Short mmCIF file of C-alpha atoms in Angstrom, two decimals:
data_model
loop_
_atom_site.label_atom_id
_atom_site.label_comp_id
_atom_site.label_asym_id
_atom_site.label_seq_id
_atom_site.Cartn_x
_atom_site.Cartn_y
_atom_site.Cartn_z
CA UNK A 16 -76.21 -12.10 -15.34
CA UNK A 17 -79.35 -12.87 -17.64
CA UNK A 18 -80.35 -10.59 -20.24
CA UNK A 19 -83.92 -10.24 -20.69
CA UNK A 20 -85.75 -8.85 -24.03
CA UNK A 21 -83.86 -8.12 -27.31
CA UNK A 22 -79.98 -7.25 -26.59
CA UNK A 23 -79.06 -3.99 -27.28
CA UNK A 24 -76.23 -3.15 -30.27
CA UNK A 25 -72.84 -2.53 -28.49
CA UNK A 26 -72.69 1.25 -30.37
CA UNK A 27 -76.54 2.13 -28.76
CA UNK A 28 -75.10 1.05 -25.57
CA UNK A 29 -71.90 3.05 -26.38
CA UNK A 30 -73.82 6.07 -27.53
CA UNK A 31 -76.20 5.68 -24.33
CA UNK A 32 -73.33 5.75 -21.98
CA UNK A 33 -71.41 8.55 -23.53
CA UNK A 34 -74.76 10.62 -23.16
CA UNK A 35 -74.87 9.70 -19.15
CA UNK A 36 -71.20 10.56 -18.80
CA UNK A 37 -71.31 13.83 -20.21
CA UNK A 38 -74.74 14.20 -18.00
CA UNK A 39 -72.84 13.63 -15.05
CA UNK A 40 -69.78 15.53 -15.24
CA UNK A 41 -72.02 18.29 -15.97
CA UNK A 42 -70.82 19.04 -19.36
CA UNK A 43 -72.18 20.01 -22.82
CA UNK A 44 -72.59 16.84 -25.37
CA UNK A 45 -70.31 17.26 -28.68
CA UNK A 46 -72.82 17.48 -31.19
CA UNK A 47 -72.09 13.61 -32.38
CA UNK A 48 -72.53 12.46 -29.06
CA UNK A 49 -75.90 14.59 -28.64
CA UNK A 50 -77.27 12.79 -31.99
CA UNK A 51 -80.83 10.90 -31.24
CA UNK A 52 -78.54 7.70 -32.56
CA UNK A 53 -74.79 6.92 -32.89
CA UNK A 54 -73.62 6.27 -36.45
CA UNK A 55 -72.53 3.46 -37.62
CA UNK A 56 -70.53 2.67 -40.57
CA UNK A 57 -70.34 -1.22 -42.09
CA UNK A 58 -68.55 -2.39 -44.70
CA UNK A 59 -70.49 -3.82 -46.94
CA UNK A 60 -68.73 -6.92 -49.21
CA UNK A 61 -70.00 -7.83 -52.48
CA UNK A 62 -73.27 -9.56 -52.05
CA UNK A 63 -76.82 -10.30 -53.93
CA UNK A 64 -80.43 -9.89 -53.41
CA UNK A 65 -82.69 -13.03 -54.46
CA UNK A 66 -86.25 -13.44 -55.14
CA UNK A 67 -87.66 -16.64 -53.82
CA UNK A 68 -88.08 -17.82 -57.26
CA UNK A 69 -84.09 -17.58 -57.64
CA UNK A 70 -83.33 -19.08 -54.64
CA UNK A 71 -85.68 -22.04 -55.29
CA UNK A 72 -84.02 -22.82 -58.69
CA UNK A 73 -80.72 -22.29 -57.02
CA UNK A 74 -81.02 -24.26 -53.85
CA UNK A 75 -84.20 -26.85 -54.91
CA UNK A 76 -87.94 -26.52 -54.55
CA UNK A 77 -89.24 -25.06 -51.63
CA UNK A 78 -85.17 -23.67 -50.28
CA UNK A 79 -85.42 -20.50 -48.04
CA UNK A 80 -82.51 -18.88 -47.00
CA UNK A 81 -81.45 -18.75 -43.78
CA UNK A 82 -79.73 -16.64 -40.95
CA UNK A 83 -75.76 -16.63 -41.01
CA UNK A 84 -75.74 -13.54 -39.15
CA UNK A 85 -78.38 -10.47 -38.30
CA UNK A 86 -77.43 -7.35 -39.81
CA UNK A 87 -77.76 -3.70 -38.69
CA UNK A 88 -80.89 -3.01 -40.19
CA UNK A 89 -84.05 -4.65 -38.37
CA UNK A 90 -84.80 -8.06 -40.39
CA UNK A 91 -82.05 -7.89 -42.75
CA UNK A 92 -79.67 -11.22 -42.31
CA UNK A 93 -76.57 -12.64 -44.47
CA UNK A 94 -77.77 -15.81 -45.28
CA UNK A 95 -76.12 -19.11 -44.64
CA UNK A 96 -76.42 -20.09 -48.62
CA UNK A 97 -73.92 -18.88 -51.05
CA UNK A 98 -73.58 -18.79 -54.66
CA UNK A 99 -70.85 -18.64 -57.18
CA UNK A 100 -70.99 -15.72 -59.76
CA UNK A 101 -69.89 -16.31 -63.17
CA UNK A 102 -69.17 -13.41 -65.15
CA UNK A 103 -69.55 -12.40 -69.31
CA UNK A 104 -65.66 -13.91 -69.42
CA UNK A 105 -65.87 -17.03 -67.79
CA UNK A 106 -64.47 -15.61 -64.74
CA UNK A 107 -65.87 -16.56 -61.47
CA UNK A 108 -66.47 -15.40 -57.89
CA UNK A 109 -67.11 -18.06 -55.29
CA UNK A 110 -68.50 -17.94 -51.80
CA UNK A 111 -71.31 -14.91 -53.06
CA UNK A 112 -73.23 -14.03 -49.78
CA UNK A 113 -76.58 -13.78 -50.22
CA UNK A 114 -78.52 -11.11 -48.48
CA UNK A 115 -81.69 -12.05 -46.65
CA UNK A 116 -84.75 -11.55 -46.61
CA UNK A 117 -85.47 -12.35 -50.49
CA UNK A 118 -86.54 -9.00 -52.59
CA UNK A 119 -88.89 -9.01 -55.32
CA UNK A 120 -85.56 -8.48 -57.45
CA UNK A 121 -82.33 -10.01 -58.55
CA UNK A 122 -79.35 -7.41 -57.88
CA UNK A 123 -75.65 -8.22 -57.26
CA UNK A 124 -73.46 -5.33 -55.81
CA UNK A 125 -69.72 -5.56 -56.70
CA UNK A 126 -67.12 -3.49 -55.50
CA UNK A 127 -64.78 -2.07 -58.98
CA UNK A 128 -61.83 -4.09 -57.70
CA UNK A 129 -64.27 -7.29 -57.99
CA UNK A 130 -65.41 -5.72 -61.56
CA UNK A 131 -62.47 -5.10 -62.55
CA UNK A 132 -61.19 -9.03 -61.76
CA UNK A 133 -64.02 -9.77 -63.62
CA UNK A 134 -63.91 -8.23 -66.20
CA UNK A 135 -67.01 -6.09 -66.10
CA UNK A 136 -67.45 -2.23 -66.38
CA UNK A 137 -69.92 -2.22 -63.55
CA UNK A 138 -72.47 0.88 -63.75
CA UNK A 139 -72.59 3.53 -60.34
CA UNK A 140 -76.36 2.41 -59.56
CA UNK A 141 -78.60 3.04 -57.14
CA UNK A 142 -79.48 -0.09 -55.35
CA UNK A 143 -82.79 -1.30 -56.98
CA UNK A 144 -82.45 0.69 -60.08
CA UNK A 145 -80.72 -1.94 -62.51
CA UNK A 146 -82.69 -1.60 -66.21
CA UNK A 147 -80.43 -1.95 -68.84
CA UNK A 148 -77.10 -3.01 -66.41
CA UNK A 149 -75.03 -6.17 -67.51
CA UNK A 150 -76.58 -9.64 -65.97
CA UNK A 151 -74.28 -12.69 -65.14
CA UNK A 152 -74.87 -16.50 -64.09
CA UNK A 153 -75.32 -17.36 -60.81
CA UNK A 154 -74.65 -21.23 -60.27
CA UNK A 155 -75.94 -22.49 -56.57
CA UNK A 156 -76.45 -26.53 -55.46
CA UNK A 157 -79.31 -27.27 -57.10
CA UNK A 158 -79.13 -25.17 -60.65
CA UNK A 159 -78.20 -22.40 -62.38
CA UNK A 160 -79.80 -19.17 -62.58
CA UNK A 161 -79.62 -16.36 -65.17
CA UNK A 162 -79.88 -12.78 -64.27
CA UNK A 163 -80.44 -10.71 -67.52
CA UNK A 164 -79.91 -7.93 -65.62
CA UNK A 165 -78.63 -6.65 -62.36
CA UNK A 166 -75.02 -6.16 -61.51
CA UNK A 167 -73.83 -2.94 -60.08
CA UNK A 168 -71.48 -0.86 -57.88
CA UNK A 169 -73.77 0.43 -55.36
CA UNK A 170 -74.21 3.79 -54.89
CA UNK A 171 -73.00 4.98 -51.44
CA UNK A 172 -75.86 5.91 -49.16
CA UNK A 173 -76.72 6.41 -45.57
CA UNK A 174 -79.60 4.71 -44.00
CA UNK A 175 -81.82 7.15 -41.81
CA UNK A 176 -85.12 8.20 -39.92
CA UNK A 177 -86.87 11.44 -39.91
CA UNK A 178 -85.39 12.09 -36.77
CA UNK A 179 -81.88 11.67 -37.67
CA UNK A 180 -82.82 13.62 -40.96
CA UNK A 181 -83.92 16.42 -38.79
CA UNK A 182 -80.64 16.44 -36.52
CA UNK A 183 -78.47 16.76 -39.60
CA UNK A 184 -80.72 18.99 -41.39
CA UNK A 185 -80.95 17.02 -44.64
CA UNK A 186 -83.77 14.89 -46.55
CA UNK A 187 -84.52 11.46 -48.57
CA UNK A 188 -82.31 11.96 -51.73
CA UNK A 189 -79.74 14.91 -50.34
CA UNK A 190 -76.00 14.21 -50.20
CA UNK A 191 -73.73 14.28 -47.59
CA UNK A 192 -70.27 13.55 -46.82
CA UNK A 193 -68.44 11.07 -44.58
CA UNK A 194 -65.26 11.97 -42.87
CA UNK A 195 -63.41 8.91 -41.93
CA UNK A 196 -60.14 9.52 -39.70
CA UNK A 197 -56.78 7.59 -39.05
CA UNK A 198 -53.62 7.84 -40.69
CA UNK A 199 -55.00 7.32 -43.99
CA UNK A 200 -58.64 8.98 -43.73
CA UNK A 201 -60.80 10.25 -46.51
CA UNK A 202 -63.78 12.12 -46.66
CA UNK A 203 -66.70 10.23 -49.27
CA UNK A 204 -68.68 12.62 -51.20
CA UNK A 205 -71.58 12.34 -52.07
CA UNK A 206 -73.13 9.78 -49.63
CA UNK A 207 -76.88 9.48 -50.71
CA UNK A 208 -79.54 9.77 -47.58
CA UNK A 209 -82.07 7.63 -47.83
CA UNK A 210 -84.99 7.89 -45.13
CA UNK A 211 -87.30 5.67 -44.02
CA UNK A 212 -89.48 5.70 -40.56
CA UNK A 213 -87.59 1.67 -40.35
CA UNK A 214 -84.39 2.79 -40.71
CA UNK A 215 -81.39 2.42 -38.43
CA UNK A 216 -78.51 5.27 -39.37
CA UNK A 217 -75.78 3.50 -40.76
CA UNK A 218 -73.44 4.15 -43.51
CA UNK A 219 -72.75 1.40 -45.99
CA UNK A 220 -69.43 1.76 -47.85
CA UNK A 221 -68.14 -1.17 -49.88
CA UNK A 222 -64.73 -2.78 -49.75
CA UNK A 223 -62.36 -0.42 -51.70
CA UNK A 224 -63.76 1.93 -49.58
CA UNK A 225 -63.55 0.16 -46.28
CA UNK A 226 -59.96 -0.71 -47.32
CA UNK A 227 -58.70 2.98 -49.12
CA UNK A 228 -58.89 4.33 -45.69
CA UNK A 229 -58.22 1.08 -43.46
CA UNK A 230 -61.51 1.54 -41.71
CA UNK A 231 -61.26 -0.42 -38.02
CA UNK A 232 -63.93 -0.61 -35.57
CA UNK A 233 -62.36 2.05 -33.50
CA UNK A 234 -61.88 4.42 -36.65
CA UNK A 235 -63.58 7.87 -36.26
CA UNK A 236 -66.41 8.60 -38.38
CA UNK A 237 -68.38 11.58 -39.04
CA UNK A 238 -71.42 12.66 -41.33
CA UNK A 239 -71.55 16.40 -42.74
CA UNK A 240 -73.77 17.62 -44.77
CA UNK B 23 -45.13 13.84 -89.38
CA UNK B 24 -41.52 13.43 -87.35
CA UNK B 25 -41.19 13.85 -84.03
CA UNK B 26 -37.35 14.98 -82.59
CA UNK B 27 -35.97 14.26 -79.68
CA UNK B 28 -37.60 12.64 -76.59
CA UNK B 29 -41.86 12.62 -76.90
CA UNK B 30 -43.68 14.53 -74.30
CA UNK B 31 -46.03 13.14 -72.24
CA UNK B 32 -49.89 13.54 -73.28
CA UNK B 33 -50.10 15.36 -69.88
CA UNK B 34 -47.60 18.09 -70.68
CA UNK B 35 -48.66 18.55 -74.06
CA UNK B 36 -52.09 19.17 -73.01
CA UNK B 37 -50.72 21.30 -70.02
CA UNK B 38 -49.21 23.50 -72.67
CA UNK B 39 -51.94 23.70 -75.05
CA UNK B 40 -54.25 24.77 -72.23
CA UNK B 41 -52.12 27.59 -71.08
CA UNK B 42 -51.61 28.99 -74.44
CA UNK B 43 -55.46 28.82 -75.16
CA UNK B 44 -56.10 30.32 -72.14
CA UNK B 45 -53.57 33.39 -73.03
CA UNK B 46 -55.05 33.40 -77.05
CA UNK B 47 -58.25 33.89 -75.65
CA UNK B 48 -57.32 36.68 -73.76
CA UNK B 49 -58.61 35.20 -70.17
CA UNK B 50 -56.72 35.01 -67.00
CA UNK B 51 -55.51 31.50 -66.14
CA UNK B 52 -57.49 29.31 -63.97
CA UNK B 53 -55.67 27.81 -60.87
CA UNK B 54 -54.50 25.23 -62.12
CA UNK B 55 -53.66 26.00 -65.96
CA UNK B 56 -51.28 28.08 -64.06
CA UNK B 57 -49.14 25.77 -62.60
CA UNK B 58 -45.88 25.29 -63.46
CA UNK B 59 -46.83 21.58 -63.99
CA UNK B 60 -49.97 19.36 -65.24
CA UNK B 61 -51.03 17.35 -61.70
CA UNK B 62 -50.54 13.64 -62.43
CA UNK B 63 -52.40 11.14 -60.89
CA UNK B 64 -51.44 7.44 -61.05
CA UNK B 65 -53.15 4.47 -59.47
CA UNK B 66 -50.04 1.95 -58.51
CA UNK B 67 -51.00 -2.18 -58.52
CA UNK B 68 -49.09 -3.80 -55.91
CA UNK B 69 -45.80 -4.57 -56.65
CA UNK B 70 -41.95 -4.75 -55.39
CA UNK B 71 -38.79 -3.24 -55.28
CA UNK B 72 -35.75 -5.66 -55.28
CA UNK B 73 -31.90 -5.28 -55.34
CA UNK B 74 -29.90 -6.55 -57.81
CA UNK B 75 -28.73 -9.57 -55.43
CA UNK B 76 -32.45 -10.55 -55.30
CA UNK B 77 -33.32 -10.44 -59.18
CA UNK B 78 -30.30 -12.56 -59.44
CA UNK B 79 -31.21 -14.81 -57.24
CA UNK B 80 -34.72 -14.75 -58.79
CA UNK B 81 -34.07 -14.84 -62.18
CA UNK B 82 -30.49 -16.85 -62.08
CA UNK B 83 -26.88 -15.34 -62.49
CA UNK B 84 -26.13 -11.87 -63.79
CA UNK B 85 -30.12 -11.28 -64.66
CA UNK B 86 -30.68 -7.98 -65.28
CA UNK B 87 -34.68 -6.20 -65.13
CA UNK B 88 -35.76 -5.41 -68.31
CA UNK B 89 -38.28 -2.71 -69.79
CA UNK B 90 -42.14 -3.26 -69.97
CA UNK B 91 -42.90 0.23 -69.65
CA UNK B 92 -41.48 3.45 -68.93
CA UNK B 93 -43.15 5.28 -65.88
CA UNK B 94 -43.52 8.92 -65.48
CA UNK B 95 -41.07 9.51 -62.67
CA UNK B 96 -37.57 9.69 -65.20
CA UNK B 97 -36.08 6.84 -65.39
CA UNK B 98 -38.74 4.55 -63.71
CA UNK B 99 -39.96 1.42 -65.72
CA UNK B 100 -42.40 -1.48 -64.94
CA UNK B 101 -39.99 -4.56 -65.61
CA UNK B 102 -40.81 -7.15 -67.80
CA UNK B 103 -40.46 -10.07 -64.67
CA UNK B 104 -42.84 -10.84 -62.60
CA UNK B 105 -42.75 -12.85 -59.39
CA UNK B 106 -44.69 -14.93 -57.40
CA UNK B 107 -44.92 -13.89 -53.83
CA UNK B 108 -45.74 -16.53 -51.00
CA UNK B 109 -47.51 -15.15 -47.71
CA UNK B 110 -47.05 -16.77 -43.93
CA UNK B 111 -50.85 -18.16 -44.33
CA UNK B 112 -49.10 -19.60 -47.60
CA UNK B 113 -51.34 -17.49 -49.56
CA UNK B 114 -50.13 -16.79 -53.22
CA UNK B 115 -49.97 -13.66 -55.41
CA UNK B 116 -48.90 -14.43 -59.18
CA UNK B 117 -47.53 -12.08 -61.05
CA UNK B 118 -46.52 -9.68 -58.98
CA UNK B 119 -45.06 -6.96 -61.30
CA UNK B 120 -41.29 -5.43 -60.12
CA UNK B 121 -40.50 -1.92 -60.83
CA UNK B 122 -36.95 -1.09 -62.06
CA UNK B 123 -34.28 0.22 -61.80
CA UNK B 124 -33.03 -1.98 -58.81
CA UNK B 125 -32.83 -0.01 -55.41
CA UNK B 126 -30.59 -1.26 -52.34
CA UNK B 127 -33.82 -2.60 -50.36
CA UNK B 128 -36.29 -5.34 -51.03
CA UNK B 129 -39.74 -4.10 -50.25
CA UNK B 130 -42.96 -5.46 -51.47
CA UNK B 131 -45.80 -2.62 -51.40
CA UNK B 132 -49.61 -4.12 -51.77
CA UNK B 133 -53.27 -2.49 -50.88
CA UNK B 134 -55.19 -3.45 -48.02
CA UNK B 135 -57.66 -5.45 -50.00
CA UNK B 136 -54.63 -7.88 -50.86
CA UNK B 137 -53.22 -8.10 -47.45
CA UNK B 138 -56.78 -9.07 -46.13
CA UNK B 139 -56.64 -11.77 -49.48
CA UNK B 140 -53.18 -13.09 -47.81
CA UNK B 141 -53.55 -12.83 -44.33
CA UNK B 142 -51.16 -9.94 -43.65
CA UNK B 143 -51.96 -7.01 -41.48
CA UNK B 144 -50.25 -4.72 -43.24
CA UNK B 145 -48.56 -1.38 -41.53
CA UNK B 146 -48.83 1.49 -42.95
CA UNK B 147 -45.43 2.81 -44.15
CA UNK B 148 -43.08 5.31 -46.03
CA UNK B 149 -41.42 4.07 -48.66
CA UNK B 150 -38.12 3.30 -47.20
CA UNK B 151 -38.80 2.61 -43.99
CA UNK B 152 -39.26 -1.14 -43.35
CA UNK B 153 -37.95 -1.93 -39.94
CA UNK B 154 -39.93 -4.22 -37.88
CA UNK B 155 -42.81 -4.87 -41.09
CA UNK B 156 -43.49 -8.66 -41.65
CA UNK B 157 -41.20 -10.58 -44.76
CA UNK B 158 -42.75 -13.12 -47.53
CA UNK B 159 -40.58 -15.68 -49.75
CA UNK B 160 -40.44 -14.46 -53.48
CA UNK B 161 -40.54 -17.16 -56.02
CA UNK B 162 -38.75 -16.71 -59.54
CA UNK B 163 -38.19 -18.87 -62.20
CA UNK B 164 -34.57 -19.43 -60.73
CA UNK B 165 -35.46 -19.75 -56.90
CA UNK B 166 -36.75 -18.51 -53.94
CA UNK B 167 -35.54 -14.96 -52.20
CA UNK B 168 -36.48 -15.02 -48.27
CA UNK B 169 -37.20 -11.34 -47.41
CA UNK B 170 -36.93 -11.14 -43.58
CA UNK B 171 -38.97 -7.82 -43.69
CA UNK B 172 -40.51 -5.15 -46.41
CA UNK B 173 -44.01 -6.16 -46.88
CA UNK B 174 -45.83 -2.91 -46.31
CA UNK B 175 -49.23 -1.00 -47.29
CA UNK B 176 -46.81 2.44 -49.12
CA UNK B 177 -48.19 6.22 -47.38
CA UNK B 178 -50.47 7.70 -49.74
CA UNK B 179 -47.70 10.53 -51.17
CA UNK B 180 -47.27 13.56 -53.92
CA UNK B 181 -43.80 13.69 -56.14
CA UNK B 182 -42.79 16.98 -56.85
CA UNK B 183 -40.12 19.32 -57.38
CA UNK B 184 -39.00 22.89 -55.68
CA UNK B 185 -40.86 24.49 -58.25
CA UNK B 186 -44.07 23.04 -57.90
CA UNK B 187 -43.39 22.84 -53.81
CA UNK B 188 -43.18 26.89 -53.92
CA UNK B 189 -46.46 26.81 -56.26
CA UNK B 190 -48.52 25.06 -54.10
CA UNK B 191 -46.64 26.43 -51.01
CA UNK B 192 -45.84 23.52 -49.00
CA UNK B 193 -42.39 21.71 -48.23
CA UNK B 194 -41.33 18.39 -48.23
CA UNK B 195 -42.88 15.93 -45.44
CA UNK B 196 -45.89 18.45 -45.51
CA UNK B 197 -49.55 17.04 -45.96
CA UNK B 198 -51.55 17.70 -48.51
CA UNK B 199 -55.21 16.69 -49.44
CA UNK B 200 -56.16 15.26 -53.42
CA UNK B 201 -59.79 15.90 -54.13
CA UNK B 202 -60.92 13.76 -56.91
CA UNK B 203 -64.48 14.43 -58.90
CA UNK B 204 -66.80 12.37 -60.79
CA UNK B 205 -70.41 10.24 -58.90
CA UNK B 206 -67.95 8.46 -56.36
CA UNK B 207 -65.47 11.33 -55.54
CA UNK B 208 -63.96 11.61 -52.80
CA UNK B 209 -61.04 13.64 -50.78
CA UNK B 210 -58.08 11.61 -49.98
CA UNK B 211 -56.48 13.84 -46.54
CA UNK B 212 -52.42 12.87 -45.83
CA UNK B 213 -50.98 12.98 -48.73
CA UNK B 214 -46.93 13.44 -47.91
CA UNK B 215 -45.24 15.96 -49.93
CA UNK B 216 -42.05 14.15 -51.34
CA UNK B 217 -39.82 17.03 -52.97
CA UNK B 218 -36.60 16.67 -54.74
CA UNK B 219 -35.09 18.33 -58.06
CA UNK B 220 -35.30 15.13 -60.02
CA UNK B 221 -38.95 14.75 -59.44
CA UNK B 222 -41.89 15.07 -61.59
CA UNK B 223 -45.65 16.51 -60.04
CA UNK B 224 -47.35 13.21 -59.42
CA UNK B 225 -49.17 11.52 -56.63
CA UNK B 226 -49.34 7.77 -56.08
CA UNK B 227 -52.79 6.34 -54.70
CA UNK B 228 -52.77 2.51 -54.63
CA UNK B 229 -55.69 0.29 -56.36
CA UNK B 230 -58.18 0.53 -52.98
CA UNK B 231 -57.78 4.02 -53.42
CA UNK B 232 -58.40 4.67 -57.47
CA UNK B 233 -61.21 1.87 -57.50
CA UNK B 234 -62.68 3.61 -54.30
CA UNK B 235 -63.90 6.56 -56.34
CA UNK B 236 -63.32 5.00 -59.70
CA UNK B 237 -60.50 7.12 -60.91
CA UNK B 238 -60.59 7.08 -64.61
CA UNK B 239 -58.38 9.68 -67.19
CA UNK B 240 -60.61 12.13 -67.48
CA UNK B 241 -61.48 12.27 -63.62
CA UNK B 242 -60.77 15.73 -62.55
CA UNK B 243 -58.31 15.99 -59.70
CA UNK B 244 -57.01 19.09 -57.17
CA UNK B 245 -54.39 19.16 -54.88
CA UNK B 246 -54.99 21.44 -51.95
CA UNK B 247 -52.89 22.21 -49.06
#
């Protein structure tokens, strides 16, 4: 079989199909499965945002990162290039994914465990919002690179358009919560929305939270307000 | 000043101290000042239980576990040995800490985020009940100790006693949920009751867990049926 145009993501074409069934059994969609989009949920390792600048000084003149793997979100890649993060104790993090396409700042998003490994007491941020956070060293092929500035636990957040905004009946900046199922499920509080006309809805957790509740691809997940 | 007899913990003092102010003031007792005991909760690292045929094999002829620390269940101590424990993908943890007294299974209890570091897909278990769960070789400064089975991710679970059972009106093997506050809180749901006389009100949540929503001492904490 050929495919033809851009492939669709396997939950779309889950979601889709769910919609037709219900359609043709002549029953009424559960509200989740009557959402304009499924949700998806990704666990989100420790990574960093470069500028090009960094990424020159860490990989040579005139580096650009380059695709490992396409992520969720529309143009967003991990990168191929890794770093190694050394923290204010000497202690060091290899194999640091780098998140692509470069940003016109330096950010590195731990999880507490990694914080806590390092050494650092990493500050609840806001991704983007990092005046006045620790920095570290970031060492790469061709040089070293100092952040002053810049390493965080992320704050949780769900990615969203207006028109999922408008099916749960939030807005850009409200929290919500994620229920997350299995024999060990949680529900997250506090789960930032963030809206944007670009944005796919997906739920970025990081590790401790991926692994608290042993989140699997089959794991139920669902967003309350 | 001297202090009698056995100290109290910080917990029950404060317990205490809030009841009374509570009554001094003249104002009914919130919820929870009213319980018959402060709600502890402790984050537990990975670590193992051994019998006292393993620490001697472990630690060499007629070895015995000594005190690091006492625990809050009675009689419950963090040992001063630590081991080294060897995965299948010969992956190594290093000082694995053992907790004490010496029990008459060998079982090896670690988060998610370290079975993903070994290799191991962990099950989900009781305490206790280790039938059919993957082994690892234990490495002491006296030798190795092959155990066939144990290795297990422990169900999230609350100590308590009758008393506090007929407080919060639930029985033993009942679920309960632990809300925890603060920016990253979160609501843990399964939480198995464990009752017996001997214990005291605590629930265990492993380090995914507490670095998950960043337990600290001051975090509040509610345990709801």
């Amino acid at each position: 079989m050929s495919v033809n145009g851009p492939t669709l993501h396997r939950a779309v074409v889950e979601h889709l199909v769910r919609q037709v069934v219900y359609q043709r059994l002549g029953k009424p969609l559960p509200k989740p499965a009557g959402a304009p989009h499924p949700l998806m949920v990704n666990v989100s390792a420790r990574h960093c945002h470069l500028t090009q600048e960094a990424v020159e000084i860490l990989f040579g003149k005139g580096s650009q990162l380059t695709v490992h793997k396409w992520l969720y979100q529309e143009g967003q890649f991990a990168a191929k290039e890794t770093l190694t993060l050394i923290g204010p104790r000497s202690r060091v993090i290899s194999n640091l994914r780098i998140l692509g396409p470069c940003r016109n700042l330096n950010q590195v998003e731990l999880a507490y465990t990694d914080g806590i490994a390092l050494g650092f007491d990493l500050p609840l941020r806001l991704s983007g919002n990092i005046k006045g956070t620790l920095g570290c060293m970031l060492m790469g092929p061709a040089g070293f690179f100092e952040m002053p500035e810049g390493v965080i636990r992320a704050l949780r957040h769900v990615h969203m358009s207006p028109e999922d905004a408008e099916f749960y009946g939030v807005k850009g900046g409200d929290e919500m919560k994620l229920k997350i199922g299995g024999p060990c499920g949680l529900v997250l509080d506090k789960m930032l929305v963030r809206m944007d006309k670009s944005f796919k809805l997906e739920v970025h957790i990081d590790t401790d939270e991926g692994n608290a509740c042993n989140l699997q691809p089959e794991t139920s997940c669902e967003l309350t307000k």
